[in-house]
Short mmCIF file of C-alpha atoms in Angstrom, two decimals:
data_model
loop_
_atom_site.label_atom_id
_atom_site.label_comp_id
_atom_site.label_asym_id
_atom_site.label_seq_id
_atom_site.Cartn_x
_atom_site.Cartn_y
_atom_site.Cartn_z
CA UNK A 1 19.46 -73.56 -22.16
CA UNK A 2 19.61 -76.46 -19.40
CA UNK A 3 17.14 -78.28 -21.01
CA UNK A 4 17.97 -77.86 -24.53
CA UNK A 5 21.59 -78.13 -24.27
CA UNK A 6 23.43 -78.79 -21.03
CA UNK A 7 20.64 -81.86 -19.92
CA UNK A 8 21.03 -83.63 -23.16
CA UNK A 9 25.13 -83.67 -23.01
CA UNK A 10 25.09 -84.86 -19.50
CA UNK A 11 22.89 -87.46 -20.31
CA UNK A 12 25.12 -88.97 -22.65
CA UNK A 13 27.21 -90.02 -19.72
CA UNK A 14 26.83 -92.64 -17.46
CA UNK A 15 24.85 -90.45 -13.89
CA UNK A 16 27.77 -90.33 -11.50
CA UNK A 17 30.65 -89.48 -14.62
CA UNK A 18 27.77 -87.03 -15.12
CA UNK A 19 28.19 -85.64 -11.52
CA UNK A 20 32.01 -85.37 -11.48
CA UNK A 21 32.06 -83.96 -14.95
CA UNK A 22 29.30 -81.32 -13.79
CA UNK A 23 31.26 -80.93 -10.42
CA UNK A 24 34.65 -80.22 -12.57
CA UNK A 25 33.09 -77.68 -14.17
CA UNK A 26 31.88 -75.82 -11.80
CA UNK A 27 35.38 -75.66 -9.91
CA UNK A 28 36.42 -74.13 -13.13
CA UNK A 29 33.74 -71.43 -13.34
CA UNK A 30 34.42 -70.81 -9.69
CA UNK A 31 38.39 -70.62 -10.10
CA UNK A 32 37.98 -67.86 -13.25
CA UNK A 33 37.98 -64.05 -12.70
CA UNK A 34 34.55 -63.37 -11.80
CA UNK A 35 33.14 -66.18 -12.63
CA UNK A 36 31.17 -66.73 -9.95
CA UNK A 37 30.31 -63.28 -10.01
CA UNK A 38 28.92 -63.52 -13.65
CA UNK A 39 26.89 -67.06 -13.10
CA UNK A 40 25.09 -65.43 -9.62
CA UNK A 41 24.12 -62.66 -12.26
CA UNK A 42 22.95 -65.18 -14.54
CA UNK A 43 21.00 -67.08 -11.94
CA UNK A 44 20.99 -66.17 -8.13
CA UNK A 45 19.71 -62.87 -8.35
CA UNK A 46 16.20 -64.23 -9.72
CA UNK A 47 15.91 -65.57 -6.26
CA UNK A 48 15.98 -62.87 -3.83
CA UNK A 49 13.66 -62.03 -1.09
CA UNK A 50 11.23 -64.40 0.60
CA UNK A 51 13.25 -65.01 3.72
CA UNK A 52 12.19 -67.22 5.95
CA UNK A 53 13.15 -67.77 10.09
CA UNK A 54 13.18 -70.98 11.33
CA UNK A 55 15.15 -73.02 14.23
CA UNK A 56 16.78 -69.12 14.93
CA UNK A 57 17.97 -69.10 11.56
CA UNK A 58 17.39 -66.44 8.85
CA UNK A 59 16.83 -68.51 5.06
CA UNK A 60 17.16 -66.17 2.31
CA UNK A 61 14.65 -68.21 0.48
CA UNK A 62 12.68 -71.52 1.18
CA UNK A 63 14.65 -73.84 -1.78
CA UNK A 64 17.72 -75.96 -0.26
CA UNK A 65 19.73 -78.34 -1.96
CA UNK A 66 18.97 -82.11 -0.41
CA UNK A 67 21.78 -84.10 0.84
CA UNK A 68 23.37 -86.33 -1.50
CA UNK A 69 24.40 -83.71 -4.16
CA UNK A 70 27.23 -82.08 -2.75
CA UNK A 71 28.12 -85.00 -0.58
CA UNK A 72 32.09 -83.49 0.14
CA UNK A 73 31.28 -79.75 0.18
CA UNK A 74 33.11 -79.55 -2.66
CA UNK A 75 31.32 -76.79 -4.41
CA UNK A 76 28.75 -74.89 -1.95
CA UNK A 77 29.77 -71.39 -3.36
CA UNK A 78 28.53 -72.55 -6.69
CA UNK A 79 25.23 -73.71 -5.33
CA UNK A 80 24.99 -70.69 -3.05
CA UNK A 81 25.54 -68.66 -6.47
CA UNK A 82 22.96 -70.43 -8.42
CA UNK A 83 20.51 -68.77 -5.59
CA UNK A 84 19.83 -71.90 -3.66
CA UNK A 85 18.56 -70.12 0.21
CA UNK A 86 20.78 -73.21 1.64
CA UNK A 87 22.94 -75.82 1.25
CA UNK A 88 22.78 -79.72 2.74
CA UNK A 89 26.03 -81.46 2.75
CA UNK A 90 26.76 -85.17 3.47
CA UNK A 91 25.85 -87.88 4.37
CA UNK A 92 28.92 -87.54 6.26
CA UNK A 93 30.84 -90.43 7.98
CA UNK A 94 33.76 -90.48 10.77
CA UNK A 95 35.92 -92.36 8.31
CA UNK A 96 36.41 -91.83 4.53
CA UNK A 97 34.87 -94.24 2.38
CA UNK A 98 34.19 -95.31 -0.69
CA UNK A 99 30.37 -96.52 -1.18
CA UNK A 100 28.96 -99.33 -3.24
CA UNK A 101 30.20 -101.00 -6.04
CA UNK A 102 29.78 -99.11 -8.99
CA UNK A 103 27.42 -98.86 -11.05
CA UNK A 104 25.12 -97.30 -8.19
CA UNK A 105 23.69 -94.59 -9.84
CA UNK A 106 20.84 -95.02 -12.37
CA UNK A 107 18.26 -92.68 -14.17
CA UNK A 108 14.74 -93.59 -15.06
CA UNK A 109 14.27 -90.91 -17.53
CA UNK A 110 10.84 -91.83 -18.20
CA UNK A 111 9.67 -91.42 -14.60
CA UNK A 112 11.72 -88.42 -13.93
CA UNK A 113 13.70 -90.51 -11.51
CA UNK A 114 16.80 -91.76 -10.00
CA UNK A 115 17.85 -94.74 -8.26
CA UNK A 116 20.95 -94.72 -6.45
CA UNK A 117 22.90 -97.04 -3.90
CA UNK A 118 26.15 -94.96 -3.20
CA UNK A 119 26.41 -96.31 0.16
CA UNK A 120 27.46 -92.74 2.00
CA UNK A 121 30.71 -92.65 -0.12
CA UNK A 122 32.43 -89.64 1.34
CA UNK A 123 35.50 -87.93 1.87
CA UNK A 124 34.92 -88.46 6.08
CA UNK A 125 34.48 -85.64 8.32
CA UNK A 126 38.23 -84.54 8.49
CA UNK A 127 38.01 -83.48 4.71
CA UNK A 128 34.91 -82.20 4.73
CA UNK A 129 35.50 -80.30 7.76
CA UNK A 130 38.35 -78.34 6.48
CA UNK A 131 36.91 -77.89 2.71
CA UNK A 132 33.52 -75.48 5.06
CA UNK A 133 36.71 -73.57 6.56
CA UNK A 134 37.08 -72.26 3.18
CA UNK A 135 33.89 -71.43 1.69
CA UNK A 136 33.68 -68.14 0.29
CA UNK A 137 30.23 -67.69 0.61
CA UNK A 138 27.90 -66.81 3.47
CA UNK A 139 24.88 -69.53 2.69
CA UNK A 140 23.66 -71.73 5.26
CA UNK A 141 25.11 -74.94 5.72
CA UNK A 142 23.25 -78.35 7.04
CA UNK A 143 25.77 -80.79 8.16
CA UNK A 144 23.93 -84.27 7.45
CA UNK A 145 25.68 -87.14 9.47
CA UNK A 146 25.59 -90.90 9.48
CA UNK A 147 27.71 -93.85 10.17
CA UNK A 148 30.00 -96.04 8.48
CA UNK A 149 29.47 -99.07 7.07
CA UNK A 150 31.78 -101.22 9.28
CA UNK A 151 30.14 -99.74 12.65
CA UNK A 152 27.85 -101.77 14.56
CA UNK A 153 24.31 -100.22 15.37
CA UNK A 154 25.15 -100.56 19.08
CA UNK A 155 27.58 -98.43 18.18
CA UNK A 156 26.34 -96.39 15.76
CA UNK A 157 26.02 -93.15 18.44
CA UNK A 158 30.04 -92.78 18.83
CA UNK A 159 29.76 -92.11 14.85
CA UNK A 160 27.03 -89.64 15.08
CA UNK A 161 28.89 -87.82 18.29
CA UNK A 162 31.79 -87.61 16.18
CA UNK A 163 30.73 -86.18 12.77
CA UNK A 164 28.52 -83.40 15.39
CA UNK A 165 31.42 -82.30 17.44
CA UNK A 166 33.67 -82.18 14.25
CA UNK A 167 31.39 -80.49 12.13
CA UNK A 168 30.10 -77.92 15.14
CA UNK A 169 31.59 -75.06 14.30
CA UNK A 170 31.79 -75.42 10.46
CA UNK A 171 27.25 -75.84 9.63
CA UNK A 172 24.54 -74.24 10.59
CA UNK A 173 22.14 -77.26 11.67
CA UNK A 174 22.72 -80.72 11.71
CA UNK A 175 20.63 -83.62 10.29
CA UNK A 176 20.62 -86.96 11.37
CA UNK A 177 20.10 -90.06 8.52
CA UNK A 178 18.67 -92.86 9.67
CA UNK A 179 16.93 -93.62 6.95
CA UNK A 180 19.23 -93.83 3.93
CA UNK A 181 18.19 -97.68 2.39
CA UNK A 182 22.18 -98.26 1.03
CA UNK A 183 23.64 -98.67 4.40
CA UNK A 184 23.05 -102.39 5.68
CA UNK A 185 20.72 -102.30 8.84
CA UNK A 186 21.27 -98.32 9.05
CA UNK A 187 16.97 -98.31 8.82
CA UNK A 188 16.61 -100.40 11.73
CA UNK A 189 18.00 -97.08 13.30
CA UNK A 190 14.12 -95.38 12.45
CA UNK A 191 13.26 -97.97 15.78
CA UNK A 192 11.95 -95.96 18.75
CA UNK A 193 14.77 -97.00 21.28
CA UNK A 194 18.15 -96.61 19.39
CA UNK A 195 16.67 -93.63 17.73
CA UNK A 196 16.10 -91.88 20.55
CA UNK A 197 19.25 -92.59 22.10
CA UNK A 198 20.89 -91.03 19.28
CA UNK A 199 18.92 -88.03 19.38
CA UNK A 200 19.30 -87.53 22.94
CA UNK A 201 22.76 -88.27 23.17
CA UNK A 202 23.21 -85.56 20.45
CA UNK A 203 21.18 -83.41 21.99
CA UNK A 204 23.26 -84.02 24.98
CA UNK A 205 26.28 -82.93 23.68
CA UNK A 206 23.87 -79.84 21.94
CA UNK A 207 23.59 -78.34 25.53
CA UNK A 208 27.28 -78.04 26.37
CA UNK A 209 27.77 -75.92 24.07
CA UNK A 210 27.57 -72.51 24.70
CA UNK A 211 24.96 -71.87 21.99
CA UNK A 212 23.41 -74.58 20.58
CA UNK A 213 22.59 -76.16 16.74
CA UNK A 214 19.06 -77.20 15.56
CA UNK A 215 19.36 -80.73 14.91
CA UNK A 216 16.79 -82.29 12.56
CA UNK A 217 16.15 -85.97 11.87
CA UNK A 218 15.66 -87.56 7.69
CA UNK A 219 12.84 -90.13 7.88
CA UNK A 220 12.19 -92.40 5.05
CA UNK A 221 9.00 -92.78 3.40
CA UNK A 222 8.25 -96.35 3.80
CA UNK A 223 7.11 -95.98 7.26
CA UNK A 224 3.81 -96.56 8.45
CA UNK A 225 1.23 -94.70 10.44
CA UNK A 226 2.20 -96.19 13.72
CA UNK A 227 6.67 -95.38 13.16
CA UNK A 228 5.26 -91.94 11.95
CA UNK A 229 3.27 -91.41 15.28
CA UNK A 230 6.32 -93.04 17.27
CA UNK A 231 8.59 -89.89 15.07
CA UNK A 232 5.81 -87.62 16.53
CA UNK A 233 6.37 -89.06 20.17
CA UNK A 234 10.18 -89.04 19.73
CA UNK A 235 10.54 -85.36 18.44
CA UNK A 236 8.75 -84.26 21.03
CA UNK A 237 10.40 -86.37 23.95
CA UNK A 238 13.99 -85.64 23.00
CA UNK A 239 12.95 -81.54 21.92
CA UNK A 240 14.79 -81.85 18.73
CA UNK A 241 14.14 -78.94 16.40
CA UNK A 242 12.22 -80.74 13.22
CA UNK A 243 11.96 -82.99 10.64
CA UNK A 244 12.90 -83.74 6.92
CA UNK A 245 10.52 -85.59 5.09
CA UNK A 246 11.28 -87.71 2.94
CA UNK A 247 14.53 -89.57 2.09
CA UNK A 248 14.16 -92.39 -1.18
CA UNK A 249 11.84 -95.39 -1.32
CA UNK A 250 12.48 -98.67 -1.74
CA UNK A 251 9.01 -99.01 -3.19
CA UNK A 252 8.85 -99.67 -6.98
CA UNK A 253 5.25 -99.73 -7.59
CA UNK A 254 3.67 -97.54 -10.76
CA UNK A 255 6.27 -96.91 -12.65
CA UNK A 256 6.73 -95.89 -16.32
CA UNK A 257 10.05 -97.38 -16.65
CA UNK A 258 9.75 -100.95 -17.93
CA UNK A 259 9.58 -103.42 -14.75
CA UNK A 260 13.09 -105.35 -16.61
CA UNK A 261 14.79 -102.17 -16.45
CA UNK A 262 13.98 -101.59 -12.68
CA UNK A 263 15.18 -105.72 -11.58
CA UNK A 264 18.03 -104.77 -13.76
CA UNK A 265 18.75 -101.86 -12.28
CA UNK A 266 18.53 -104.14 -8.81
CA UNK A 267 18.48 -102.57 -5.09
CA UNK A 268 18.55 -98.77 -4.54
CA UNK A 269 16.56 -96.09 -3.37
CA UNK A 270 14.29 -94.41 -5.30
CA UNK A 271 13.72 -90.57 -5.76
CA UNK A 272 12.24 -87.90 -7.93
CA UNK A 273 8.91 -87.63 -9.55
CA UNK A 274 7.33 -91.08 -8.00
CA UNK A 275 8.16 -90.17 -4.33
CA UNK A 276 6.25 -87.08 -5.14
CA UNK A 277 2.95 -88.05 -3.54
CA UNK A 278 3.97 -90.51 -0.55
CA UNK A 279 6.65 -87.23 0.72
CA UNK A 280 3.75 -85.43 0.88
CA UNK A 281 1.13 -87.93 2.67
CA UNK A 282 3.95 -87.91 5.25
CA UNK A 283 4.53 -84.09 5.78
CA UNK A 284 0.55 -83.41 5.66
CA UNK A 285 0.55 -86.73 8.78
CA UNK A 286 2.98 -85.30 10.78
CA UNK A 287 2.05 -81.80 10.73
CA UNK A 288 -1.85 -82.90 11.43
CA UNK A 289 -1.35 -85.46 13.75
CA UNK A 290 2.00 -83.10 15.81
CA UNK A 291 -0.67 -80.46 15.47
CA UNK A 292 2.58 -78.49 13.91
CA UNK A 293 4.49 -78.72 16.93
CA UNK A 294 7.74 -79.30 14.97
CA UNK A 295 8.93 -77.78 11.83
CA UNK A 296 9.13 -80.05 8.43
CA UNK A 297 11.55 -79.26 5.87
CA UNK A 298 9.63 -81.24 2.15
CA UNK A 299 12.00 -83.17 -0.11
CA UNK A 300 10.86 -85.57 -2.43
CA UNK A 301 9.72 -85.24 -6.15
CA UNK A 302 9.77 -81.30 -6.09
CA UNK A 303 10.10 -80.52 -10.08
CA UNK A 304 8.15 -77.28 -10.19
CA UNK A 305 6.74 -74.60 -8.83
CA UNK A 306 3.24 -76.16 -8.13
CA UNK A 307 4.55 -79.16 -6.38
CA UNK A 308 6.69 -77.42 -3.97
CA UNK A 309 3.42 -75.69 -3.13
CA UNK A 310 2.40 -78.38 -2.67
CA UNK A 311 4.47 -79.44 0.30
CA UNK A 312 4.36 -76.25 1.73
CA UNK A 313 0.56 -76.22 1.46
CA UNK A 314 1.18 -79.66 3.67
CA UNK A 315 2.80 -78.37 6.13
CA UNK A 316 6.49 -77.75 5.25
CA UNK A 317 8.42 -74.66 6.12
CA UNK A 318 11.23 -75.27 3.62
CA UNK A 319 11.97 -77.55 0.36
CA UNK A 320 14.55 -79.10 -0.79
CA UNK A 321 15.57 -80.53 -4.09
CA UNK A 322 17.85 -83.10 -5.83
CA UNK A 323 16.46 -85.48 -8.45
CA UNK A 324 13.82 -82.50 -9.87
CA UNK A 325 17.43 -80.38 -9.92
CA UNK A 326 18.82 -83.01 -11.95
CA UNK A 327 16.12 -82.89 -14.52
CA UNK A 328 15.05 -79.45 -14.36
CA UNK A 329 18.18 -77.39 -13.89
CA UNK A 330 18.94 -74.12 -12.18
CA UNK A 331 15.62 -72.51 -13.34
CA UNK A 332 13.78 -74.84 -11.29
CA UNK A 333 14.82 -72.38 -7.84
CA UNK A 334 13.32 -69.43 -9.76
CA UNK A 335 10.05 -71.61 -10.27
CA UNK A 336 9.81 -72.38 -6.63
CA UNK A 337 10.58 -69.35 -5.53
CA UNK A 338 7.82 -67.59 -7.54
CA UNK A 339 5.35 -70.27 -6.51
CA UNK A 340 5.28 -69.60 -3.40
CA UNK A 341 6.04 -65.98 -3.13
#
């Protein structure tokens, strides 16, 4: 019905009046008697079993929903309903605010695509904070953190020390972006030094607690072989607990979308089908050359069954999905969870 119906109506809308329209209505399924009762019927329950432990944590199942969707935790009982195994808010900030100019949200329907340059618009942590107090649901939670816009890199640590110790009690793990393209000079982060700061600061703050978070880092897929052996090195200097590979591409090369469409379209990363293949050349590099001393959660260009095997079959221990969910719809978490049961 996704496909045949729902898809084509949201696609009449520009993408992000898409998302708040699609957003609205599942606040309205989720306020009604048994609503949410009656979708997890329709959907969730297709996806039980195949649990999986990692970082001390029990996953009902090994599909997530990637960051970037439910940036404001705004409607994780819905997801958890539709049987994602867990849920990845964020990128939060400190602050609230508001992104990029619009538009910053584009499809390449042709490619099975997006391209987006939100800019981490978010609610800040405050909001978000206080909206995970109220989830209904039991699914697991990954708090993904950044900075804001106006924040220095030299300073860029306070902001992820302050979305961790906000958020600490509220997710389950915690990822750190460093490798979102939309954020001026927020990539330059990826560099061995400041990067490791961050992680050991975090980590840091990790050990005063009196039990502790897995914290994961988001690489992007536009690094080479020699920042991916540096990632290696930096994992397992500062003992964080894994790695999510990828985030979106700036790359724009073989695409079916017509290359005036694309300059139109202008600056942005890129994600769905054509990150397919480069997400997994990274998770199949780090896992061989870590000799799989760090856990790998796969995102990028997952739109079936067979190519979230495929990323398992590389090395990852969980997927995630976002632009494939977009296209695909709800059914797409059965088909993963099939393939690789």
């Amino acid at each position: 019905m996704y496909k045949i119906l729902i898809r084509p109506l949201l696609f009449l809308f520009q993408p992000e009046n898409a998302h708040h329209l699609t957003f609205f209505l599942m606040k309205l399924i989720n306020a009604l008697p048994l609503g949410r009762t009656l979708f997890s019927l329709a959907h969730g329950q297709k996806n039980k079993g195949q649990s999986t432990s990692l970082f001390g944590l029990n996953f009902p199942n090994k599909v997530g929903l990637a960051a970037g969707l439910d940036k404001n935790a705004e409607s994780i009982d819905m997801f958890a309903a539709m049987g994602f195994g867990f849920v990845e808010i964020g990128t939060v900030t400190p602050k609230p605010q508001p992104g990029n100019p619009k538009p910053r949200l584009f499809r390449l329907k042709k490619d099975q695509a997006l391209i987006n340059r939100m800019g981490f618009n978010n609610d800040g942590v405050a909001v978000v904070k206080e909206r995970l107090k109220k989830r209904k649901s039991n699914i697991l939670v990954g708090g993904n953190i950044g900075k804001n816009k106006v924040t220095p890199n030299e300073e860029a640590v306070n902001d992820y020390i302050i979305c961790f110790n906000e958020l600490f009690d509220v997710v389950d793990y915690f990822v750190v972006n460093v490798s979102s393209p939309n954020t001026p000079g927020l990539r330059e982060l990826q560099e061995k030094e400041p990067l490791s700061n961050i992680l050991n600061t975090l980590m840091g703050e990790n050990k005063k607690r009196p039990a502790t978070k897995p914290i994961l880092l988001k690489i992007a897929p536009d690094l080479t072989e020699e920042q991916l052996v540096d990632i290696i090195e930096i994992v397992n200097e500062t003992k964080i607990d894994g790695v999510i590979a990828t985030n979106t591409t700036i790359d724009r090369s073989g695409l079916n979308t017509n290359d005036s469409i694309v300059e139109a379209i202008g600056a942005g990363g890129l994600s769905g089908k054509p990150v397919q293949s480069r997400s997994t050349e990274v998770i199949r590099f780090l896992h061989e050359k870590s000799n799989g001393s760090f856990p790998i959660i796969g995102v990028g260009g997952i739109n079936s069954g067979a190519s979230a095997l495929e990323k398992v079959e590389s090395g990852a221990s969980l997927v995630q999905v976002y632009s494939g969910f977009i296209y695909e719809g709800p059914k797409l978490i059965s088909d993963i969870t099939k393939a690789l049961a």
